[in-house]
Amino acid sequence: MGKNNVKRTILLTMLFLTVWLSFPQMQIFPQEQQKPEEILKNADELFQQQKWEDAWRLYELLLKTFGQTRFISGKSEDIKKKKTECEKKLGIVTNISELFKGKAELKGSGKKRTLTVTYDFKDQAQAEDFNCTGGTAKVVDGKLLFEPEGELSFMNIKNALFTDKITIEAKVTVLKPFSGRMGFLVFLNTDSFEGYMFCLRYREASNESMFNNAILKISQKTEYPTPLKQNSKPEIKADTQYSIKAEAKGKNLTFYVNNKEVVTAEDKDFTKGMFGIISLGNKVQLDDLKITGQANDEWLNKIFAESTTLTLAEDELKESNGEARLVYSDDISAESDELIAKASTAAVNYIADARKRRNNLITSSQEPSRQAWLDLINLCTKAIQEDPDFALAYYERAMNYKEIENYVKSEEDLDKALQIFPGFYEIYNKKAELSLNKLQYDNALELLNKAIEINPNYSTGYSLRALVNFLLDNNDAAKTDLKKALELNKDNVEAKNIQRIINGPDWPACFKKETTHYIVKTDINQERCDAYAEAIEAMFKYYSSLFPLDNKQKKKGRVYIFNTHKGYEIHATLTSGSSLENSLGYYQPSFKELYLFEDPNNHEPTKKVLYHEGFHQYIHTGIEEIPIWFNEGCAEWFYGTTLKNKTVVSKGDICPRLPELQEAVNGGKIQSLDVLMNLSHKEFMGETASLNYAQSWSIIHFCLNYENGKYKGYLEKYFNALKANKPAKDALDASFKTVKDFNKMEQEWKDYVKGLN
């Protein structure tokens, strides 16, 4: 199995995290608003009032943000004591043993703490500690059964990271049929897939009949894992239990079988990473598993932080359970009994049928086809043919046109509905949404003012106007509108989501860095905040050097970097309706904000996602409607950037999806450039989404690099047409379609893709 395939499988491990929710509280930026003396006074008052959570948050903020100051140093013991008392009252976990189903113990202090976790597998719940990729882990008859579901399976324990030293001991039985290797991984970096493997039954390519016990080095420098040392004894047999011990201490790597040293090696390239158990096609039984090592301090802090956040969110989780994630919609004024009675019966029946089908499409687990929406449009058209003065029919057709991204037709129908029924205030709301898509904020504000003028009790109008004010950086006006929206309808989910955005993530302490074009915030520390702020500011210069925008930023871009994955999922769920658990970051176009979380195993992936999603945020400030292929293709190009000292030192790194793309090109399964460049967002994100991403990236790569930029000018023409608000098809006609021989260019692109490596 090639290293790239192994890497892709292993990387999925990081996705096994629980989805959960929380509501944000008022956020404090201590360095801007309060002195530590004031915070401590408030904390002590809250403590005396037994407001444990509020007091805990302030004590946590003091220790994390002002812990090194002279004021705190003389009071730290008292603060820690009161903080501990709050934690007891709140049920916050402070002992490592409560975070594992196995028996866990943490010894030492500072950054050199030794974690020991042992499993006897007498309790089936112990299997819950294991994160699995490509297989399952369950306790059967007092042993952990690790069962692969494919060629390669991997599992670890709570994504635990170790530094400098680790020892793994276990009783291992490889069950029949014994078809391949298994072993322990140590100091594994899941992004680069580098580390060491203590392997049973390693088979060399030069002698496939010879199986050895080996210590392998997995490195980007070699295509396949390289044996540092190996030993053919003892022979490992199926259905036989062996006592296995793998030990890494500094540069010394030692492998034991049945208490005898069988392989020893020296190497010091990797000293930090994950522990894991890997199997290539074999069912494995484990008993008496024990892991001991120097726990990575950053990982320890994150695992306690995740547990704390979950504990504090528990009550609100119960309260929010089952809350709708759809934007609230008031009853539509155009369907009053009086107006419906005036409409043709046949027209009313057509619209009733269309609405029923629309609801089925929206609630379906499968993505509706374009034809399904066209069928609904036809039903609405039949209603209009029966009754040309039926305002509701135009409104419904407009909503369906919007689903297929035909915004021109949608707005035409909205205008017609408003012409028929001037009191149709919801139309102004929908037209405001279309104006937001065009970045016409002032026009959206004017439309919403009209809606609220017609109906001062229109909750949804206030919540959308709050969003517009937020985008214009009018936060006070936004808060006033949100208050009114929730007074009118306490269940207005849209208003709640916007309120969460304005409040920001629920962080006891927040670190902030403001640059020329961005405001970056995080709950990690100031050093990491500064690093991310410098990186995204450097990328802004790179974005604008390739694709300069004409308009001036209305407000600085907001970027939030979460310390934990679970905190990231909380915010995503409550503001976008999805936990986005299978992601490192995302750009939220509705709020123009960027969210990421930092992986403790390697910070580099977070930076790469920042560069990708940052382009979406950048381009969305200047272009109304961005063709999906261009948006994602450019974002993937910028993903391949490396910065050093705020300077781009490499760019256009090869996309990880390249092998998939080359296979499709060679197999004739690729879409034509003409088709790809005209795909709608929904079409692009369909079954071939991964391939569409790769193809889009390759077009940008081709235009910028092929024959010293032979087609770069056409890419620039395309971009300039988009800046002029030309539709995707017109932009294509004004640029790439002016190439003398478009088919020749397409063939050159295919040949270029085949030659990439």
mmCIF file of C-alpha atoms in Angstrom, residues 488-747:
data_model
loop_
_atom_site.group_PDB
_atom_site.id
_atom_site.type_symbol
_atom_site.label_atom_id
_atom_site.label_comp_id
_atom_site.label_asym_id
_atom_site.label_seq_id
_atom_site.Cartn_x
_atom_site.Cartn_y
_atom_site.Cartn_z
ATOM 1 C CA LEU A 488 -41.905 39.821 19.019
ATOM 2 C CA ASN A 489 -41.017 36.148 18.693
ATOM 3 C CA LYS A 490 -38.878 34.424 21.343
ATOM 4 C CA ASP A 491 -38.453 31.430 18.976
ATOM 5 C CA ASN A 492 -36.864 33.425 16.150
ATOM 6 C CA VAL A 493 -33.884 31.140 15.495
ATOM 7 C CA GLU A 494 -32.356 33.544 12.988
ATOM 8 C CA ALA A 495 -32.222 36.252 15.652
ATOM 9 C CA LYS A 496 -30.627 33.864 18.145
ATOM 10 C CA ASN A 497 -27.955 32.876 15.647
ATOM 11 C CA ILE A 498 -27.082 36.481 14.835
ATOM 12 C CA GLN A 499 -26.961 37.285 18.535
ATOM 13 C CA ARG A 500 -24.429 34.493 19.000
ATOM 14 C CA ILE A 501 -22.334 35.899 16.183
ATOM 15 C CA ILE A 502 -22.307 39.388 17.716
ATOM 16 C CA ASN A 503 -21.496 38.021 21.185
ATOM 17 C CA GLY A 504 -18.715 35.878 19.792
ATOM 18 C CA PRO A 505 -17.583 32.451 21.015
ATOM 19 C CA ASP A 506 -18.012 31.529 24.664
ATOM 20 C CA TRP A 507 -14.415 32.022 25.798
ATOM 21 C CA PRO A 508 -13.545 32.937 29.405
ATOM 22 C CA ALA A 509 -10.420 34.658 28.089
ATOM 23 C CA CYS A 510 -9.977 35.985 24.571
ATOM 24 C CA PHE A 511 -6.772 37.130 22.913
ATOM 25 C CA LYS A 512 -6.972 39.645 20.101
ATOM 26 C CA LYS A 513 -4.686 40.976 17.363
ATOM 27 C CA GLU A 514 -5.749 43.687 14.923
ATOM 28 C CA THR A 515 -3.942 44.183 11.618
ATOM 29 C CA THR A 516 -4.550 46.427 8.634
ATOM 30 C CA HIS A 517 -7.272 44.181 7.196
ATOM 31 C CA TYR A 518 -8.231 41.726 9.974
ATOM 32 C CA ILE A 519 -9.270 41.274 13.576
ATOM 33 C CA VAL A 520 -8.108 37.871 14.811
ATOM 34 C CA LYS A 521 -9.338 36.385 18.092
ATOM 35 C CA THR A 522 -8.548 33.135 19.889
ATOM 36 C CA ASP A 523 -8.774 31.434 23.271
ATOM 37 C CA ILE A 524 -5.333 29.788 22.899
ATOM 38 C CA ASN A 525 -2.795 32.472 23.835
ATOM 39 C CA GLN A 526 -1.494 35.801 22.585
ATOM 40 C CA GLU A 527 1.514 34.282 20.840
ATOM 41 C CA ARG A 528 -0.638 32.024 18.663
ATOM 42 C CA CYS A 529 -3.075 34.880 18.030
ATOM 43 C CA ASP A 530 -0.247 37.105 16.779
ATOM 44 C CA ALA A 531 1.093 34.317 14.560
ATOM 45 C CA TYR A 532 -2.256 33.693 12.860
ATOM 46 C CA ALA A 533 -2.890 37.420 12.450
ATOM 47 C CA GLU A 534 0.484 37.922 10.773
ATOM 48 C CA ALA A 535 -0.164 34.929 8.511
ATOM 49 C CA ILE A 536 -3.590 36.017 7.272
ATOM 50 C CA GLU A 537 -2.375 39.601 6.741
ATOM 51 C CA ALA A 538 0.516 38.268 4.648
ATOM 52 C CA MET A 539 -1.960 36.166 2.672
ATOM 53 C CA PHE A 540 -4.137 39.232 2.045
ATOM 54 C CA LYS A 541 -1.180 40.776 0.222
ATOM 55 C CA TYR A 542 -0.772 37.582 -1.786
ATOM 56 C CA TYR A 543 -4.509 37.356 -2.607
ATOM 57 C CA SER A 544 -4.563 40.972 -3.768
ATOM 58 C CA SER A 545 -1.390 40.613 -5.828
ATOM 59 C CA LEU A 546 -3.025 37.924 -7.980
ATOM 60 C CA PHE A 547 -6.652 39.055 -7.798
ATOM 61 C CA PRO A 548 -6.845 42.755 -6.854
ATOM 62 C CA LEU A 549 -10.278 44.028 -5.815
ATOM 63 C CA ASP A 550 -11.461 47.531 -6.633
ATOM 64 C CA ASN A 551 -13.691 48.266 -3.658
ATOM 65 C CA LYS A 552 -12.601 49.227 -0.159
ATOM 66 C CA GLN A 553 -13.312 46.894 2.777
ATOM 67 C CA LYS A 554 -16.473 47.917 4.634
ATOM 68 C CA LYS A 555 -15.158 46.288 7.817
ATOM 69 C CA LYS A 556 -12.118 44.304 8.785
ATOM 70 C CA GLY A 557 -12.315 40.567 8.297
ATOM 71 C CA ARG A 558 -13.026 38.614 11.480
ATOM 72 C CA VAL A 559 -11.088 35.411 12.121
ATOM 73 C CA TYR A 560 -11.672 33.120 15.117
ATOM 74 C CA ILE A 561 -9.211 30.355 16.026
ATOM 75 C CA PHE A 562 -10.632 27.864 18.540
ATOM 76 C CA ASN A 563 -8.422 26.059 21.036
ATOM 77 C CA THR A 564 -10.518 22.883 20.790
ATOM 78 C CA HIS A 565 -12.448 21.061 18.099
ATOM 79 C CA LYS A 566 -15.513 20.836 20.291
ATOM 80 C CA GLY A 567 -15.602 24.566 20.919
ATOM 81 C CA TYR A 568 -15.409 25.022 17.149
ATOM 82 C CA GLU A 569 -18.300 22.603 16.610
ATOM 83 C CA ILE A 570 -20.413 24.445 19.181
ATOM 84 C CA HIS A 571 -20.118 27.734 17.378
ATOM 85 C CA ALA A 572 -20.609 26.194 13.953
ATOM 86 C CA THR A 573 -23.789 24.407 14.980
ATOM 87 C CA LEU A 574 -25.378 27.418 16.605
ATOM 88 C CA THR A 575 -24.556 29.851 13.825
ATOM 89 C CA SER A 576 -24.710 27.749 10.664
ATOM 90 C CA GLY A 577 -27.023 24.868 11.586
ATOM 91 C CA SER A 578 -24.265 22.278 11.100
ATOM 92 C CA SER A 579 -21.505 21.062 13.410
ATOM 93 C CA LEU A 580 -19.092 20.808 10.454
ATOM 94 C CA GLU A 581 -17.353 18.056 12.418
ATOM 95 C CA ASN A 582 -15.374 16.819 9.413
ATOM 96 C CA SER A 583 -13.500 20.066 8.948
ATOM 97 C CA LEU A 584 -10.651 22.143 10.327
ATOM 98 C CA GLY A 585 -12.246 25.441 9.394
ATOM 99 C CA TYR A 586 -14.878 27.211 7.321
ATOM 100 C CA TYR A 587 -15.915 30.607 6.033
ATOM 101 C CA GLN A 588 -19.443 31.694 6.955
ATOM 102 C CA PRO A 589 -20.619 33.864 4.026
ATOM 103 C CA SER A 590 -23.756 35.089 5.802
ATOM 104 C CA PHE A 591 -21.666 36.777 8.490
ATOM 105 C CA LYS A 592 -18.405 37.250 6.526
ATOM 106 C CA GLU A 593 -16.478 35.516 9.324
ATOM 107 C CA LEU A 594 -13.853 32.783 9.343
ATOM 108 C CA TYR A 595 -13.648 29.997 11.956
ATOM 109 C CA LEU A 596 -10.928 27.403 12.541
ATOM 110 C CA PHE A 597 -9.597 25.212 15.333
ATOM 111 C CA GLU A 598 -5.992 24.363 16.081
ATOM 112 C CA ASP A 599 -4.839 20.756 15.934
ATOM 113 C CA PRO A 600 -2.405 20.114 18.834
ATOM 114 C CA ASN A 601 -0.522 17.496 16.806
ATOM 115 C CA ASN A 602 0.479 19.969 14.107
ATOM 116 C CA HIS A 603 -0.354 23.639 13.609
ATOM 117 C CA GLU A 604 0.455 23.596 9.900
ATOM 118 C CA PRO A 605 -2.908 22.140 8.723
ATOM 119 C CA THR A 606 -4.742 24.959 10.513
ATOM 120 C CA LYS A 607 -2.602 27.509 8.674
ATOM 121 C CA LYS A 608 -3.276 25.821 5.333
ATOM 122 C CA VAL A 609 -7.032 25.886 5.939
ATOM 123 C CA LEU A 610 -6.703 29.525 6.988
ATOM 124 C CA TYR A 611 -5.113 30.319 3.620
ATOM 125 C CA HIS A 612 -7.884 28.424 1.753
ATOM 126 C CA GLU A 613 -10.873 29.788 3.653
ATOM 127 C CA GLY A 614 -9.254 33.200 3.880
ATOM 128 C CA PHE A 615 -9.485 33.520 0.105
ATOM 129 C CA HIS A 616 -13.248 32.898 0.259
ATOM 130 C CA GLN A 617 -13.523 35.685 2.819
ATOM 131 C CA TYR A 618 -11.321 37.996 0.744
ATOM 132 C CA ILE A 619 -13.042 37.489 -2.605
ATOM 133 C CA HIS A 620 -16.520 37.749 -1.087
ATOM 134 C CA THR A 621 -15.859 41.358 -0.108
ATOM 135 C CA GLY A 622 -15.566 42.460 -3.722
ATOM 136 C CA ILE A 623 -17.463 40.169 -6.094
ATOM 137 C CA GLU A 624 -21.211 39.683 -5.964
ATOM 138 C CA GLU A 625 -21.589 36.216 -7.435
ATOM 139 C CA ILE A 626 -18.483 34.045 -7.591
ATOM 140 C CA PRO A 627 -18.538 30.931 -9.805
ATOM 141 C CA ILE A 628 -17.899 27.963 -7.569
ATOM 142 C CA TRP A 629 -15.110 26.478 -9.705
ATOM 143 C CA PHE A 630 -13.128 29.729 -9.558
ATOM 144 C CA ASN A 631 -13.757 30.263 -5.849
ATOM 145 C CA GLU A 632 -12.657 26.762 -4.840
ATOM 146 C CA GLY A 633 -9.917 26.445 -7.448
ATOM 147 C CA CYS A 634 -8.210 29.619 -6.238
ATOM 148 C CA ALA A 635 -8.717 28.673 -2.587
ATOM 149 C CA GLU A 636 -7.010 25.332 -3.234
ATOM 150 C CA TRP A 637 -4.160 27.154 -4.975
ATOM 151 C CA PHE A 638 -3.633 29.384 -1.922
ATOM 152 C CA TYR A 639 -3.858 26.320 0.352
ATOM 153 C CA GLY A 640 -0.570 25.259 -1.228
ATOM 154 C CA THR A 641 1.263 28.326 0.085
ATOM 155 C CA THR A 642 4.129 28.316 2.577
ATOM 156 C CA LEU A 643 4.966 31.455 4.556
ATOM 157 C CA LYS A 644 8.167 32.272 6.389
ATOM 158 C CA ASN A 645 8.612 35.518 8.298
ATOM 159 C CA LYS A 646 5.405 36.890 6.745
ATOM 160 C CA THR A 647 6.763 36.239 3.248
ATOM 161 C CA VAL A 648 5.569 33.721 0.647
ATOM 162 C CA VAL A 649 8.460 31.285 0.172
ATOM 163 C CA SER A 650 6.629 28.659 -1.887
ATOM 164 C CA LYS A 651 3.312 28.515 -3.715
ATOM 165 C CA GLY A 652 1.216 26.216 -5.822
ATOM 166 C CA ASP A 653 2.076 23.068 -3.877
ATOM 167 C CA ILE A 654 0.567 19.956 -5.425
ATOM 168 C CA CYS A 655 -3.027 19.300 -4.391
ATOM 169 C CA PRO A 656 -3.500 16.059 -2.380
ATOM 170 C CA ARG A 657 -6.331 15.173 -4.781
ATOM 171 C CA LEU A 658 -3.964 15.060 -7.783
ATOM 172 C CA PRO A 659 -3.875 11.214 -8.068
ATOM 173 C CA GLU A 660 -7.685 11.151 -8.238
ATOM 174 C CA LEU A 661 -7.643 13.850 -10.917
ATOM 175 C CA GLN A 662 -4.972 12.122 -13.010
ATOM 176 C CA GLU A 663 -6.888 8.853 -12.868
ATOM 177 C CA ALA A 664 -10.028 10.629 -14.097
ATOM 178 C CA VAL A 665 -8.150 12.411 -16.899
ATOM 179 C CA ASN A 666 -6.474 9.198 -18.043
ATOM 180 C CA GLY A 667 -9.786 7.347 -17.873
ATOM 181 C CA GLY A 668 -11.720 9.984 -19.787
ATOM 182 C CA LYS A 669 -14.014 10.579 -16.797
ATOM 183 C CA ILE A 670 -13.295 14.259 -16.432
ATOM 184 C CA GLN A 671 -15.835 17.004 -17.139
ATOM 185 C CA SER A 672 -15.118 19.387 -19.974
ATOM 186 C CA LEU A 673 -13.866 22.813 -18.946
ATOM 187 C CA ASP A 674 -16.973 24.387 -20.446
ATOM 188 C CA VAL A 675 -19.223 22.255 -18.224
ATOM 189 C CA LEU A 676 -17.145 22.675 -15.061
ATOM 190 C CA MET A 677 -16.966 26.445 -15.410
ATOM 191 C CA ASN A 678 -20.760 26.696 -15.621
ATOM 192 C CA LEU A 679 -21.678 24.397 -12.726
ATOM 193 C CA SER A 680 -23.944 25.793 -10.040
ATOM 194 C CA HIS A 681 -22.926 25.497 -6.400
ATOM 195 C CA LYS A 682 -25.219 22.520 -5.836
ATOM 196 C CA GLU A 683 -24.036 20.757 -8.978
ATOM 197 C CA PHE A 684 -20.399 21.325 -8.034
ATOM 198 C CA MET A 685 -20.937 19.914 -4.537
ATOM 199 C CA GLY A 686 -22.656 16.759 -5.795
ATOM 200 C CA GLU A 687 -21.266 13.228 -6.075
ATOM 201 C CA THR A 688 -18.120 14.350 -7.912
ATOM 202 C CA ALA A 689 -17.293 17.204 -5.513
ATOM 203 C CA SER A 690 -13.801 15.938 -4.665
ATOM 204 C CA LEU A 691 -12.921 15.628 -8.343
ATOM 205 C CA ASN A 692 -14.420 19.053 -9.073
ATOM 206 C CA TYR A 693 -12.179 20.603 -6.418
ATOM 207 C CA ALA A 694 -9.114 18.943 -7.927
ATOM 208 C CA GLN A 695 -10.020 19.933 -11.480
ATOM 209 C CA SER A 696 -10.673 23.533 -10.458
ATOM 210 C CA TRP A 697 -7.328 23.732 -8.654
ATOM 211 C CA SER A 698 -5.560 22.301 -11.692
ATOM 212 C CA ILE A 699 -7.046 24.951 -14.000
ATOM 213 C CA ILE A 700 -5.690 27.742 -11.805
ATOM 214 C CA HIS A 701 -2.332 25.943 -11.570
ATOM 215 C CA PHE A 702 -2.295 25.517 -15.355
ATOM 216 C CA CYS A 703 -3.158 29.127 -16.135
ATOM 217 C CA LEU A 704 -0.525 30.522 -13.787
ATOM 218 C CA ASN A 705 2.304 28.150 -14.735
ATOM 219 C CA TYR A 706 1.897 26.568 -18.172
ATOM 220 C CA GLU A 707 4.561 27.834 -20.592
ATOM 221 C CA ASN A 708 5.432 30.827 -18.424
ATOM 222 C CA GLY A 709 1.828 31.893 -17.993
ATOM 223 C CA LYS A 710 0.602 31.427 -21.558
ATOM 224 C CA TYR A 711 -3.026 31.501 -20.359
ATOM 225 C CA LYS A 712 -2.614 33.739 -17.304
ATOM 226 C CA GLY A 713 -4.018 36.698 -19.223
ATOM 227 C CA TYR A 714 -7.253 34.826 -19.905
ATOM 228 C CA LEU A 715 -7.620 34.058 -16.194
ATOM 229 C CA GLU A 716 -7.164 37.767 -15.494
ATOM 230 C CA LYS A 717 -9.821 38.625 -18.110
ATOM 231 C CA TYR A 718 -12.195 36.166 -16.456
ATOM 232 C CA PHE A 719 -11.570 37.687 -13.027
ATOM 233 C CA ASN A 720 -12.056 41.228 -14.351
ATOM 234 C CA ALA A 721 -15.358 40.203 -15.948
ATOM 235 C CA LEU A 722 -16.516 38.848 -12.595
ATOM 236 C CA LYS A 723 -15.502 42.112 -10.919
ATOM 237 C CA ALA A 724 -17.710 43.863 -13.470
ATOM 238 C CA ASN A 725 -20.584 41.677 -12.196
ATOM 239 C CA LYS A 726 -20.901 39.656 -15.379
ATOM 240 C CA PRO A 727 -22.672 36.284 -14.946
ATOM 241 C CA ALA A 728 -20.455 33.193 -15.056
ATOM 242 C CA LYS A 729 -21.333 32.351 -18.665
ATOM 243 C CA ASP A 730 -20.693 35.899 -19.878
ATOM 244 C CA ALA A 731 -17.395 36.019 -17.979
ATOM 245 C CA LEU A 732 -16.368 32.774 -19.653
ATOM 246 C CA ASP A 733 -17.328 34.123 -23.084
ATOM 247 C CA ALA A 734 -15.312 37.293 -22.436
ATOM 248 C CA SER A 735 -12.174 35.412 -21.446
ATOM 249 C CA PHE A 736 -11.386 31.753 -22.062
ATOM 250 C CA LYS A 737 -13.809 31.510 -24.974
ATOM 251 C CA THR A 738 -11.743 34.148 -26.787
ATOM 252 C CA VAL A 739 -8.824 31.717 -26.966
ATOM 253 C CA LYS A 740 -8.148 31.017 -30.640
ATOM 254 C CA ASP A 741 -8.492 27.252 -30.157
ATOM 255 C CA PHE A 742 -10.362 26.431 -26.945
ATOM 256 C CA ASN A 743 -10.199 22.676 -27.593
ATOM 257 C CA LYS A 744 -6.428 22.877 -28.010
ATOM 258 C CA MET A 745 -6.133 24.721 -24.708
ATOM 259 C CA GLU A 746 -8.228 22.031 -23.040
ATOM 260 C CA GLN A 747 -5.968 19.296 -24.407
#
